[in-house]
Coordinates of C-alpha atoms in Angstrom, one line a residue:
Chain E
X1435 CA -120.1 22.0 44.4
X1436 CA -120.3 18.7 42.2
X1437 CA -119.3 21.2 39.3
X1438 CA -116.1 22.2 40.8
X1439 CA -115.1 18.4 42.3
X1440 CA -115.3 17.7 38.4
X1441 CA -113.8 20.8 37.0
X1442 CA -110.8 20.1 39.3
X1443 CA -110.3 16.4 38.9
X1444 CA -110.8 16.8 34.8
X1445 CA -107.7 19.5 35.3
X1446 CA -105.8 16.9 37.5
X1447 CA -106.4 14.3 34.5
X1448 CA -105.6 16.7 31.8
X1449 CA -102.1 17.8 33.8
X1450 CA -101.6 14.0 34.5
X1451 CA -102.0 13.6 30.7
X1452 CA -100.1 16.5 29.0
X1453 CA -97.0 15.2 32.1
X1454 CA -97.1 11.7 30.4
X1455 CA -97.3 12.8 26.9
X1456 CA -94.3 15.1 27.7
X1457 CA -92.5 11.9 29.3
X1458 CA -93.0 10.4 26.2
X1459 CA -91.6 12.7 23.7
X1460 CA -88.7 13.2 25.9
X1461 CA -88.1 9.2 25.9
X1462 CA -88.5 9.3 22.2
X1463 CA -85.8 11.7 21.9
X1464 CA -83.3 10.3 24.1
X1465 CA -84.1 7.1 22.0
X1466 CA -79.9 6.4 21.2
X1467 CA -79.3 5.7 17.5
X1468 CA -79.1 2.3 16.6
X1469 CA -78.3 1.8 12.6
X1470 CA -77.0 -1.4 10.6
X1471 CA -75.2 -1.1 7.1
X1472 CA -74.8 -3.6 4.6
X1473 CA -72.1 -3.5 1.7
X1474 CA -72.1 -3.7 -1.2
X1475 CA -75.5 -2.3 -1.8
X1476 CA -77.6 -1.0 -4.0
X1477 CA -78.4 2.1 -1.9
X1478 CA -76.0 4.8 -3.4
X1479 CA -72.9 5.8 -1.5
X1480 CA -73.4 3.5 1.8
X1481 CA -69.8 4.4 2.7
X1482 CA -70.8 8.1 2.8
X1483 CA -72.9 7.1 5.5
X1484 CA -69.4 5.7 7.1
X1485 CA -67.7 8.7 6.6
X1486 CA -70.7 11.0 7.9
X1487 CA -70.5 9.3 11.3
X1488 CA -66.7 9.4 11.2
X1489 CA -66.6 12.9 10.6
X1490 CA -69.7 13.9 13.1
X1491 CA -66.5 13.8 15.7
X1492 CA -65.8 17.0 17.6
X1493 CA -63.2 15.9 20.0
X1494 CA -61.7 11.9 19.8
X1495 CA -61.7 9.3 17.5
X1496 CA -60.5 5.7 19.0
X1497 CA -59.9 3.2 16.0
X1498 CA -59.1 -0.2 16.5
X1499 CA -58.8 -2.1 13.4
X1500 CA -57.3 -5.5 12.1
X1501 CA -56.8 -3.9 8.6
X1502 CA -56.5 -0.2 6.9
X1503 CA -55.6 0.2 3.4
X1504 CA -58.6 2.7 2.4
X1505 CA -57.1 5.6 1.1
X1506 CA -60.4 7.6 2.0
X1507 CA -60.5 6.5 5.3
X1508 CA -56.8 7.6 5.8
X1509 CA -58.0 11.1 4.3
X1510 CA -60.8 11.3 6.7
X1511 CA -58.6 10.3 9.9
X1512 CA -56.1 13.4 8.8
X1513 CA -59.2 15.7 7.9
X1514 CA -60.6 15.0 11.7
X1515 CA -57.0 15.8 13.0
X1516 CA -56.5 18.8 11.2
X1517 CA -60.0 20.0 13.0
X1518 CA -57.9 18.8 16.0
X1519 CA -60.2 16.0 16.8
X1520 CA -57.8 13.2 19.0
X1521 CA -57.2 9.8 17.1
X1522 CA -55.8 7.0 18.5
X1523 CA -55.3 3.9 16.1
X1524 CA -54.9 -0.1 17.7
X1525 CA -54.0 -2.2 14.8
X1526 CA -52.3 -5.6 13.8
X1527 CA -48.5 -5.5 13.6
X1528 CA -48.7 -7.8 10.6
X1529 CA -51.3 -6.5 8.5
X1530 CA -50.2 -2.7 9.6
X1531 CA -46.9 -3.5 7.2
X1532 CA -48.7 -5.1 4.3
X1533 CA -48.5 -3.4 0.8
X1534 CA -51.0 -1.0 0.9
X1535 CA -51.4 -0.1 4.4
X1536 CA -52.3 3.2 5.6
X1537 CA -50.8 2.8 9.1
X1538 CA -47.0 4.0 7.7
X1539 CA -48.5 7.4 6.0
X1540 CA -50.9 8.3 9.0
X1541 CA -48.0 7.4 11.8
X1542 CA -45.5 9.5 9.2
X1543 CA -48.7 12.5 9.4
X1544 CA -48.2 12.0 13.4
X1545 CA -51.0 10.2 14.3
X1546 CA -51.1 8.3 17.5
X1547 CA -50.6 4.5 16.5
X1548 CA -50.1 1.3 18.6
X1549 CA -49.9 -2.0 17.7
X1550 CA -50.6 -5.4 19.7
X1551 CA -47.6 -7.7 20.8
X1552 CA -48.9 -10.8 20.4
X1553 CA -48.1 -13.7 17.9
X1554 CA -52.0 -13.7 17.5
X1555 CA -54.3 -11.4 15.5
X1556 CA -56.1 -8.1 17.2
X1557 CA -59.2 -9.0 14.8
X1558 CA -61.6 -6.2 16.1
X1559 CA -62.9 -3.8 13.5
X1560 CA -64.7 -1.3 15.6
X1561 CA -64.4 2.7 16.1
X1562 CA -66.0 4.9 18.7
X1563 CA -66.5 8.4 17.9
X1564 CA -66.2 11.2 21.1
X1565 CA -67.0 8.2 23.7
X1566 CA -70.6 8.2 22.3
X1567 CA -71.0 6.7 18.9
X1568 CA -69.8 3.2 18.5
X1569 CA -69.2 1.6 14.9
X1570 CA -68.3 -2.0 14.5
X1571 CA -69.2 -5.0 12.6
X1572 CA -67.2 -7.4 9.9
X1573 CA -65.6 -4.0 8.0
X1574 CA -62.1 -3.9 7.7
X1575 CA -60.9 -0.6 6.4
X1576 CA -60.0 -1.9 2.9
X1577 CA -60.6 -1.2 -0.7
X1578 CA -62.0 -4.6 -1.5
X1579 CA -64.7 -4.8 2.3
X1580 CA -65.9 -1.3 1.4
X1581 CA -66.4 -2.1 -2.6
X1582 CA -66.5 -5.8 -3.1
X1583 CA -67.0 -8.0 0.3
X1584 CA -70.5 -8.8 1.5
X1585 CA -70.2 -7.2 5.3
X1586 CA -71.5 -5.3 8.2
X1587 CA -71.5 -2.5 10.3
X1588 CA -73.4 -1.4 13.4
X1589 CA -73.6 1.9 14.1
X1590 CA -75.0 2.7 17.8
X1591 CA -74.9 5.1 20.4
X1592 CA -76.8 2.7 22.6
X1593 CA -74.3 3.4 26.0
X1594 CA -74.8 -0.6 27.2
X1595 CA -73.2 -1.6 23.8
X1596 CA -70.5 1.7 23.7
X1597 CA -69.2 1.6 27.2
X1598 CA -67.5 -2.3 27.1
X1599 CA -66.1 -1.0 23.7
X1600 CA -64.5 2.0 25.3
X1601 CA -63.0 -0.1 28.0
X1602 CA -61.6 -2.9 26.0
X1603 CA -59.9 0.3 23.5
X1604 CA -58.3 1.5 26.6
X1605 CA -57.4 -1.9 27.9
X1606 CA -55.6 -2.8 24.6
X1607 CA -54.3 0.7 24.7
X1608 CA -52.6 0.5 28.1
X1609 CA -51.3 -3.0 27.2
X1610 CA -49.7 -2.3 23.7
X1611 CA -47.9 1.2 25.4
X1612 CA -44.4 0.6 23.7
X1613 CA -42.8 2.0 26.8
X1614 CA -44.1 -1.6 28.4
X1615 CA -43.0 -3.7 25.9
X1616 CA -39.3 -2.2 25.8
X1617 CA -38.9 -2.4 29.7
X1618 CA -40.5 -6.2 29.2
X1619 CA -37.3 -7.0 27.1
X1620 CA -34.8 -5.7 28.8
Chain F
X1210 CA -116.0 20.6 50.7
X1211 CA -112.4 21.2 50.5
X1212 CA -111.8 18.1 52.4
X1213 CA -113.7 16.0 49.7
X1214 CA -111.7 18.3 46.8
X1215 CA -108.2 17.6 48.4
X1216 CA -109.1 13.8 48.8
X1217 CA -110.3 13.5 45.3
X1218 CA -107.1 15.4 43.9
X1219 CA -105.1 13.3 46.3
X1220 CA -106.4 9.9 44.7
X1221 CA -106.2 11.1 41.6
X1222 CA -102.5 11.8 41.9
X1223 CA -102.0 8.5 43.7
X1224 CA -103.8 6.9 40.7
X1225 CA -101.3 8.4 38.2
X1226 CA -98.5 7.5 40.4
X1227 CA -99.5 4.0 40.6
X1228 CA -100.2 3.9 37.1
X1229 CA -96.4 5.5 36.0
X1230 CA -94.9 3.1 38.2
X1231 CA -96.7 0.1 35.9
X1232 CA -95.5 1.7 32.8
X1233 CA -92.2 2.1 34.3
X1234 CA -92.2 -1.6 35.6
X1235 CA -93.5 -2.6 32.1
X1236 CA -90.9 -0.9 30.2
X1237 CA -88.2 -2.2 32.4
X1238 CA -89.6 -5.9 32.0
X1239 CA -89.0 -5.4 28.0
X1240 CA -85.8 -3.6 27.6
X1241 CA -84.0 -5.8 24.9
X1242 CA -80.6 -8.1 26.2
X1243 CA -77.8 -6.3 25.2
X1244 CA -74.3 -8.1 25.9
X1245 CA -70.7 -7.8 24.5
X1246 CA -68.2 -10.0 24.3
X1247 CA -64.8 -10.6 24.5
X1248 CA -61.9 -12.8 23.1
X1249 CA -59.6 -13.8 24.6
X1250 CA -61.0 -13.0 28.3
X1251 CA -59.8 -13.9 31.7
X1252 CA -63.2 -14.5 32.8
X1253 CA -63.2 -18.6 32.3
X1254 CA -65.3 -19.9 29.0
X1255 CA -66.9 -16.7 27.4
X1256 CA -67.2 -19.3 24.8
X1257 CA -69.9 -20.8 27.6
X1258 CA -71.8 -17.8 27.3
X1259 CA -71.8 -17.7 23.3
X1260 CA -72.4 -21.8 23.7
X1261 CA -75.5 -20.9 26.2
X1262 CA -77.0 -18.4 23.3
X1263 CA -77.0 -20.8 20.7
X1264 CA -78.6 -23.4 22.8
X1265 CA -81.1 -21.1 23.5
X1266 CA -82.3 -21.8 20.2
X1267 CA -85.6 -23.7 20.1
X1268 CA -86.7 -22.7 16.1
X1269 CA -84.4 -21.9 14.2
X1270 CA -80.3 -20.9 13.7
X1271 CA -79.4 -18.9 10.8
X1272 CA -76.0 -18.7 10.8
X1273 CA -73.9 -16.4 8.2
X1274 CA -69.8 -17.0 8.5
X1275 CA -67.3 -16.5 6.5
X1276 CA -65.1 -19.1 8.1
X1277 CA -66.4 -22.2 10.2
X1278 CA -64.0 -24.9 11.4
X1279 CA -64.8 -24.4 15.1
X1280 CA -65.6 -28.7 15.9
X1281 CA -67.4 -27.6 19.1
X1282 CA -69.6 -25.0 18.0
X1283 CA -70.2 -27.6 14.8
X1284 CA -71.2 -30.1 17.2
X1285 CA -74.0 -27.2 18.7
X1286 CA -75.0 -26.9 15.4
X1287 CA -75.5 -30.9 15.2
X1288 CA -77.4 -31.0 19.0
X1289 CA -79.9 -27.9 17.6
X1290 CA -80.4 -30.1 15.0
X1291 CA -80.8 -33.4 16.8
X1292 CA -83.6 -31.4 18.6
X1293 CA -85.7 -30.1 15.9
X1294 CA -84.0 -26.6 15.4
X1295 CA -83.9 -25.6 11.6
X1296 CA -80.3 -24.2 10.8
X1297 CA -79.6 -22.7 7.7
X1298 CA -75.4 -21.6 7.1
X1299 CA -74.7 -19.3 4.6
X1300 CA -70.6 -19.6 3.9
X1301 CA -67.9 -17.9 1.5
X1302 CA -67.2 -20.7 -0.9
X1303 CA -63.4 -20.4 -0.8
X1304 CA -62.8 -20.6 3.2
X1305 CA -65.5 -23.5 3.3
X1306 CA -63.2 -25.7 1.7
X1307 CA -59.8 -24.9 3.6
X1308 CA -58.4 -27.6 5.4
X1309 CA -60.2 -28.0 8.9
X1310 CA -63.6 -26.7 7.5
X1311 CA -66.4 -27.8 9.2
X1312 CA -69.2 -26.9 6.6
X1313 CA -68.3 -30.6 4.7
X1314 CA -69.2 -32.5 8.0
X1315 CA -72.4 -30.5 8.5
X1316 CA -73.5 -31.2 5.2
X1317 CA -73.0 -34.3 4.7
X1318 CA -75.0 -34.7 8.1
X1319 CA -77.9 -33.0 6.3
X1320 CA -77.6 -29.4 7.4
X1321 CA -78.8 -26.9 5.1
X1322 CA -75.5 -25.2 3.5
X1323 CA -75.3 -22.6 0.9
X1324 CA -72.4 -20.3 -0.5
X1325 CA -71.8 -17.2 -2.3
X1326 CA -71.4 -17.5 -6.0
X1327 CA -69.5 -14.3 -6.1
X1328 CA -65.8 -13.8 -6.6
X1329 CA -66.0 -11.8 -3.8
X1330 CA -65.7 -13.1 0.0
X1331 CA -68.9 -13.4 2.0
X1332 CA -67.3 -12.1 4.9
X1333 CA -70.1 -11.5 7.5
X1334 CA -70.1 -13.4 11.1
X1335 CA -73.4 -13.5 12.2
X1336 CA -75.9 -15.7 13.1
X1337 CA -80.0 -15.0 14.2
X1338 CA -81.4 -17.3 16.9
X1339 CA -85.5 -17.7 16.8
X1340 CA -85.5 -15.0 14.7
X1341 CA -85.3 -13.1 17.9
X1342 CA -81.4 -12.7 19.0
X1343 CA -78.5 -11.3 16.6
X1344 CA -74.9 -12.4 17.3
X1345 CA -72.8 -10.1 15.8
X1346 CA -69.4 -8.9 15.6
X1347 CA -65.3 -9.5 14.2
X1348 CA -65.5 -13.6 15.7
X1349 CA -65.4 -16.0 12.8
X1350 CA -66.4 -19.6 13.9
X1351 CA -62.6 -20.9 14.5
X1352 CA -60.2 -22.0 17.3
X1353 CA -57.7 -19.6 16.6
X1354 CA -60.6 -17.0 16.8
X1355 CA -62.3 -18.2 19.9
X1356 CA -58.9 -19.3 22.0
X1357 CA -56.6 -16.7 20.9
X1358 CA -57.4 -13.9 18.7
X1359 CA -58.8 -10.2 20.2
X1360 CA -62.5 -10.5 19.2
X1361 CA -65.6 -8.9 20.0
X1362 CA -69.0 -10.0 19.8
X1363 CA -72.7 -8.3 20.4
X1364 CA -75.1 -10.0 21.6
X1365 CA -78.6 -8.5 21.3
X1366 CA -83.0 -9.0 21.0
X1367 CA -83.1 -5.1 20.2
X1368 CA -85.7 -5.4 17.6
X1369 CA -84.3 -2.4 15.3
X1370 CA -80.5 -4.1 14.8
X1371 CA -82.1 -7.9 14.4
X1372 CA -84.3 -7.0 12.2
X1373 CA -82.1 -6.2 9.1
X1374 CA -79.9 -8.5 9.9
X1375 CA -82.9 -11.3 9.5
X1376 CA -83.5 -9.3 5.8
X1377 CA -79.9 -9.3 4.8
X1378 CA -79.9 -13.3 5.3
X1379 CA -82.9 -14.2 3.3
X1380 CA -81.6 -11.6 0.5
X1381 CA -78.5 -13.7 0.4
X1382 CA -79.9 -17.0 1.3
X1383 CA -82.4 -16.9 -1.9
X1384 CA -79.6 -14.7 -3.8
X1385 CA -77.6 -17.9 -3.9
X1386 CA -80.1 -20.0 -4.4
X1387 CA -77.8 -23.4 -6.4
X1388 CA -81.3 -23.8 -8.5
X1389 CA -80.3 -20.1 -9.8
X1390 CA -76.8 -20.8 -10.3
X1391 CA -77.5 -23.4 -12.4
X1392 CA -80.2 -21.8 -14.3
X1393 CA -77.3 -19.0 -14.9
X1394 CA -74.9 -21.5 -16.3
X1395 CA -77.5 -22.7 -19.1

């Protein structure tokens, strides 16, 4: 009898066991990503690493960025829309007319741009990829940040950190609708 | 028999319950802060909130800014001092000596201040609090920034995006070294 009481509580241990170890693994691989870049650096090609996550999107890509003159950037924003991925681009109005920018060609290419209205700066630099990937950090989308500046980016799909992102793109986004700021001078 | 069987497979289960219910509690009780902020806001003095994480500082502030000439967050800066807190700035050499600059004050009030030597900017905004808490984002340590700009900044103890943050500022805290600048020049 004292054999089976043991026999059965070393299988209720061993299940108890193999449920935890299987709780585990499927923590560890719901684990979000959570990644910080540093340029320049000495680590070949860091900006591939940019790009990779930029172009891991399937369906939107919301931008919202005080500068864009990187003519690689501007490539990869029309690559992701010819896969007919959705972009949506905040920017500054004064930097988005400075020599250089890449705002002109990708609105002439039909991308969706707005711009804020405000005598101050919209200073953000941060992107989120398919409402699940956030990227932001001290990057501009220049020449001289990707190749020369000492900067930052985060790259995270941590939904705490994503999800406030999300909502102040589509705040901005509702705010800056052109259709608001005509009726607002009339 | 079977009674005893069921009531030792009973506690058993009970006793795996109670102990998941710990880990859960235990893993709850260490989930990293995670916080984002915005600029400007109409929830009254988000700068509080940034304010309330610097003065959370008991060791140490590194701070790493590209432009400082914010005179209440230099004033924070003096009280961590006042109270024993080591704060180290790292600053781009060209904005640190633009009119309203508060990196001149703080040095000459004994703060430890170094800048890049590079011809490039240093153009990160972020600053490490007890080694323990990154803050982290587009906000550069002004008044336009702070009252007026649209600015973002993460707030966060996760270990995995302080943690190369903490080795990017010693990098560039020894990289520009003035004892190695000078040793260049000779």
């Amino acid at each position: 009898m004292y054999a089976k009481i043991l026999g059965l509580g070393a299988v209720t241990l061993l299940l108890s066991a193999r449920y935890l170890h299987w709780l585990f693994r499927r923590w560890r691989s719901r684990v979000p990503l959570k990644e910080v870049l540093f340029f320049p650096t000495s680590v070949t090609c860091v900006e591939h690493l940019l790009l990779r996550h930029l172009l891991s999107a399937t369906s939107s890509l919301d931008l919202c960025v005080f500068a864009f003159s990187n003519q690689e950037l501007s490539r990869t924003v029309l690559l992701l829309r010819s896969r007919g991925v959705a972009v949506r681009i905040l920017t500054d109005k004064n930097y988005m007319i400075m020599s250089g920018s890449q705002i002109g060609a990708l609105r002439r290419a039909g991308t969706c741009v707005r711009h804020d209205l405000e005598a101050v700066h919209m200073h953000h630099k941060f992107a989120v990829v398919d409402g699940r990937l956030l990227i932001t950090g001290s990057l501009n989308w220049t020449v001289t940040a990707i190749q020369s500046n000492r900067e930052n980016i985060l790259v995270t799909e941590e939904p705490d950190l994503v999800r406030p992102f999300i909502r102040e793109f589509e705040q901005l986004w509702e705010a800056n609708d052109p259709s608001r700021y005509r009726s607002s001078l009339s």
